Amino acid sequence: MSTDDERVSGWLTGRLPQEWFEGAPEVSHDRDEILIVGTIAAPEQAGDVSPAARSAAEEGRIKQFREDTRERRIEIARELEHSTRRKVAWGVRCGETRTVFTSLSAPVMTRLRQPERQVLDTLVDAGVARSRSDALGWCVKLVAQHSETWLKDLRDAMTKVEDVRRAGPDAQQA
């Protein structure tokens, strides 16, 4: 975990109301956005409830949480956005349901050769995606899903490089 990650997580530990989440929220970020996803208690239901009823109850609990905490979440997000210069998005996990509230959709400029564009156009023509942009997002999700371990190893290696840089000859001696 980088110093920035630790700082944001520590700040949230001190700032978030303790009654909101079960345990510490999951915090992820990129250059543009910080995503905070907390776990809330699932509604109690009879043991023989159908998956559809369970899912509907979880969605209802998430909707209630979103409405009940809106003002405070906006206030906390503004403070964090001011100190980090990144947008803040919120999400909730309730039972088996995970919902991310309004999240940033950042444009990414890319150049693709014809074979790559043809892949995107095939996804659009087949109705898998509405546009080339959606198709590219779909491809990125698919790669992330199938390369999760490799991406985690790569992120861990980048964190180690960051630690070595911080400990370099220009590091402040305590």
C-alpha positions as a Python dict, from the first residue, in 0.01 Angstrom:
ca = {
    (1, 'M'): (0, 0, 0),
    (2, 'S'): (144, 337, -99),
    (3, 'T'): (172, 634, 136),
    (4, 'D'): (-114, 802, -52),
    (5, 'D'): (-335, 493, -5),
    (6, 'E'): (-250, 483, 365),
    (7, 'R'): (-320, 854, 406),
    (8, 'V'): (-662, 832, 237),
    (9, 'S'): (-759, 514, 425),
    (10, 'G'): (-646, 667, 756),
    (11, 'W'): (-836, 988, 691),
    (12, 'L'): (-1152, 791, 609),
    (13, 'T'): (-1113, 584, 925),
    (14, 'G'): (-1122, 903, 1127),
    (15, 'R'): (-1389, 1080, 920),
    (16, 'L'): (-1653, 820, 832),
    (17, 'P'): (-1933, 761, 1083),
    (18, 'Q'): (-1862, 426, 1253),
    (19, 'E'): (-2225, 313, 1218),
    (20, 'W'): (-2217, 329, 838),
    (21, 'F'): (-2013, 21, 750),
    (22, 'E'): (-1926, -320, 887),
    (23, 'G'): (-1548, -293, 910),
    (24, 'A'): (-1323, -73, 703),
    (25, 'P'): (-1444, 22, 355),
    (26, 'E'): (-1265, -99, 43),
    (27, 'V'): (-1080, 200, -105),
    (28, 'S'): (-945, 199, -459),
    (29, 'H'): (-819, 484, -672),
    (30, 'D'): (-659, 588, -994),
    (31, 'R'): (-530, 924, -1116),
    (32, 'D'): (-882, 1065, -1146),
    (33, 'E'): (-1103, 911, -880),
    (34, 'I'): (-1121, 754, -534),
    (35, 'L'): (-1386, 484, -494),
    (36, 'I'): (-1507, 401, -143),
    (37, 'V'): (-1714, 81, -112),
    (38, 'G'): (-1843, -11, 234),
    (39, 'T'): (-2026, -320, 352),
    (40, 'I'): (-2364, -271, 515),
    (41, 'A'): (-2573, -526, 702),
    (42, 'A'): (-2793, -740, 483),
    (43, 'P'): (-3162, -746, 573),
    (44, 'E'): (-3267, -1042, 784),
    (45, 'Q'): (-3486, -1285, 593),
    (46, 'A'): (-3625, -1633, 637),
    (47, 'G'): (-3391, -1914, 537),
    (48, 'D'): (-3606, -2030, 244),
    (49, 'V'): (-3619, -1695, 63),
    (50, 'S'): (-3576, -1704, -314),
    (51, 'P'): (-3268, -1549, -480),
    (52, 'A'): (-3494, -1286, -639),
    (53, 'A'): (-3642, -1187, -301),
    (54, 'R'): (-3295, -1179, -142),
    (55, 'S'): (-3159, -960, -420),
    (56, 'A'): (-3459, -725, -403),
    (57, 'A'): (-3420, -689, -25),
    (58, 'E'): (-3049, -610, -64),
    (59, 'E'): (-3123, -353, -335),
    (60, 'G'): (-3383, -193, -109),
    (61, 'R'): (-3136, -173, 181),
    (62, 'I'): (-2875, -15, -50),
    (63, 'K'): (-3130, 241, -174),
    (64, 'Q'): (-3221, 327, 186),
    (65, 'F'): (-2852, 370, 279),
    (66, 'R'): (-2791, 589, -26),
    (67, 'E'): (-3081, 820, 57),
    (68, 'D'): (-3015, 832, 434),
    (69, 'T'): (-2644, 918, 396),
    (70, 'R'): (-2650, 1142, 87),
    (71, 'E'): (-2584, 1476, 263),
    (72, 'R'): (-2298, 1342, 476),
    (73, 'R'): (-2140, 1154, 186),
    (74, 'I'): (-2141, 1471, -24),
    (75, 'E'): (-1980, 1667, 261),
    (76, 'I'): (-1711, 1403, 317),
    (77, 'A'): (-1648, 1368, -58),
    (78, 'R'): (-1600, 1745, -96),
    (79, 'E'): (-1342, 1748, 184),
    (80, 'L'): (-1154, 1453, 35),
    (81, 'E'): (-1174, 1594, -319),
    (82, 'H'): (-1028, 1922, -196),
    (83, 'S'): (-733, 1754, -26),
    (84, 'T'): (-656, 1495, -299),
    (85, 'R'): (-762, 1682, -615),
    (86, 'R'): (-954, 1368, -725),
    (87, 'K'): (-1325, 1298, -755),
    (88, 'V'): (-1481, 1069, -495),
    (89, 'A'): (-1735, 798, -573),
    (90, 'W'): (-1925, 578, -329),
    (91, 'G'): (-2050, 224, -338),
    (92, 'V'): (-2202, -34, -106),
    (93, 'R'): (-2188, -409, -67),
    (94, 'C'): (-2492, -568, 95),
    (95, 'G'): (-2500, -947, 108),
    (96, 'E'): (-2424, -1062, -245),
    (97, 'T'): (-2513, -727, -408),
    (98, 'R'): (-2250, -465, -487),
    (99, 'T'): (-2363, -125, -618),
    (100, 'V'): (-2146, 173, -711),
    (101, 'F'): (-2328, 503, -702),
    (102, 'T'): (-2247, 778, -953),
    (103, 'S'): (-1891, 718, -1067),
    (104, 'L'): (-1660, 916, -1290),
    (105, 'S'): (-1642, 820, -1656),
    (106, 'A'): (-1308, 958, -1773),
    (107, 'P'): (-1228, 996, -2141),
    (108, 'V'): (-916, 815, -2254),
    (109, 'M'): (-755, 904, -2584),
    (110, 'T'): (-617, 610, -2777),
    (111, 'R'): (-498, 533, -3126),
    (112, 'L'): (-599, 204, -3278),
    (113, 'R'): (-498, 45, -3604),
    (114, 'Q'): (-756, -109, -3832),
    (115, 'P'): (-744, -465, -3684),
    (116, 'E'): (-817, -327, -3335),
    (117, 'R'): (-1094, -101, -3469),
    (118, 'Q'): (-1246, -400, -3647),
    (119, 'V'): (-1265, -585, -3314),
    (120, 'L'): (-1455, -293, -3162),
    (121, 'D'): (-1681, -261, -3466),
    (122, 'T'): (-1764, -633, -3449),
    (123, 'L'): (-1873, -594, -3087),
    (124, 'V'): (-2090, -296, -3185),
    (125, 'D'): (-2239, -471, -3489),
    (126, 'A'): (-2318, -780, -3279),
    (127, 'G'): (-2501, -568, -3022),
    (128, 'V'): (-2254, -647, -2744),
    (129, 'A'): (-2171, -276, -2713),
    (130, 'R'): (-2351, 45, -2813),
    (131, 'S'): (-2041, 223, -2941),
    (132, 'R'): (-1669, 183, -2992),
    (133, 'S'): (-1622, 347, -2652),
    (134, 'D'): (-1849, 88, -2484),
    (135, 'A'): (-1673, -189, -2676),
    (136, 'L'): (-1333, -72, -2557),
    (137, 'G'): (-1460, -57, -2198),
    (138, 'W'): (-1598, -410, -2238),
    (139, 'C'): (-1258, -531, -2365),
    (140, 'V'): (-1076, -369, -2073),
    (141, 'K'): (-1314, -536, -1823),
    (142, 'L'): (-1262, -872, -1992),
    (143, 'V'): (-882, -840, -1981),
    (144, 'A'): (-894, -732, -1616),
    (145, 'Q'): (-1117, -1027, -1530),
    (146, 'H'): (-885, -1280, -1695),
    (147, 'S'): (-557, -1116, -1591),
    (148, 'E'): (-641, -1032, -1229),
    (149, 'T'): (-345, -1219, -1076),
    (150, 'W'): (-97, -1077, -1325),
    (151, 'L'): (-228, -721, -1272),
    (152, 'K'): (-204, -766, -892),
    (153, 'D'): (158, -885, -924),
    (154, 'L'): (235, -585, -1146),
    (155, 'R'): (77, -340, -896),
    (156, 'D'): (271, -504, -610),
    (157, 'A'): (596, -463, -805),
    (158, 'M'): (516, -97, -872),
    (159, 'T'): (458, -44, -499),
    (160, 'K'): (798, -198, -422),
    (161, 'V'): (964, 35, -675),
    (162, 'E'): (790, 331, -508),
    (163, 'D'): (919, 215, -166),
    (164, 'V'): (1276, 192, -300),
    (165, 'R'): (1249, 540, -451),
    (166, 'R'): (1126, 684, -121),
    (167, 'A'): (1416, 523, 64),
    (168, 'G'): (1671, 658, -188),
    (169, 'P'): (1956, 900, -122),
    (170, 'D'): (1725, 1204, -128),
    (171, 'A'): (1498, 1062, 141),
    (172, 'Q'): (1452, 1270, 454),
    (173, 'Q'): (1629, 1124, 755),
    (174, 'A'): (1407, 1104, 1064),
}
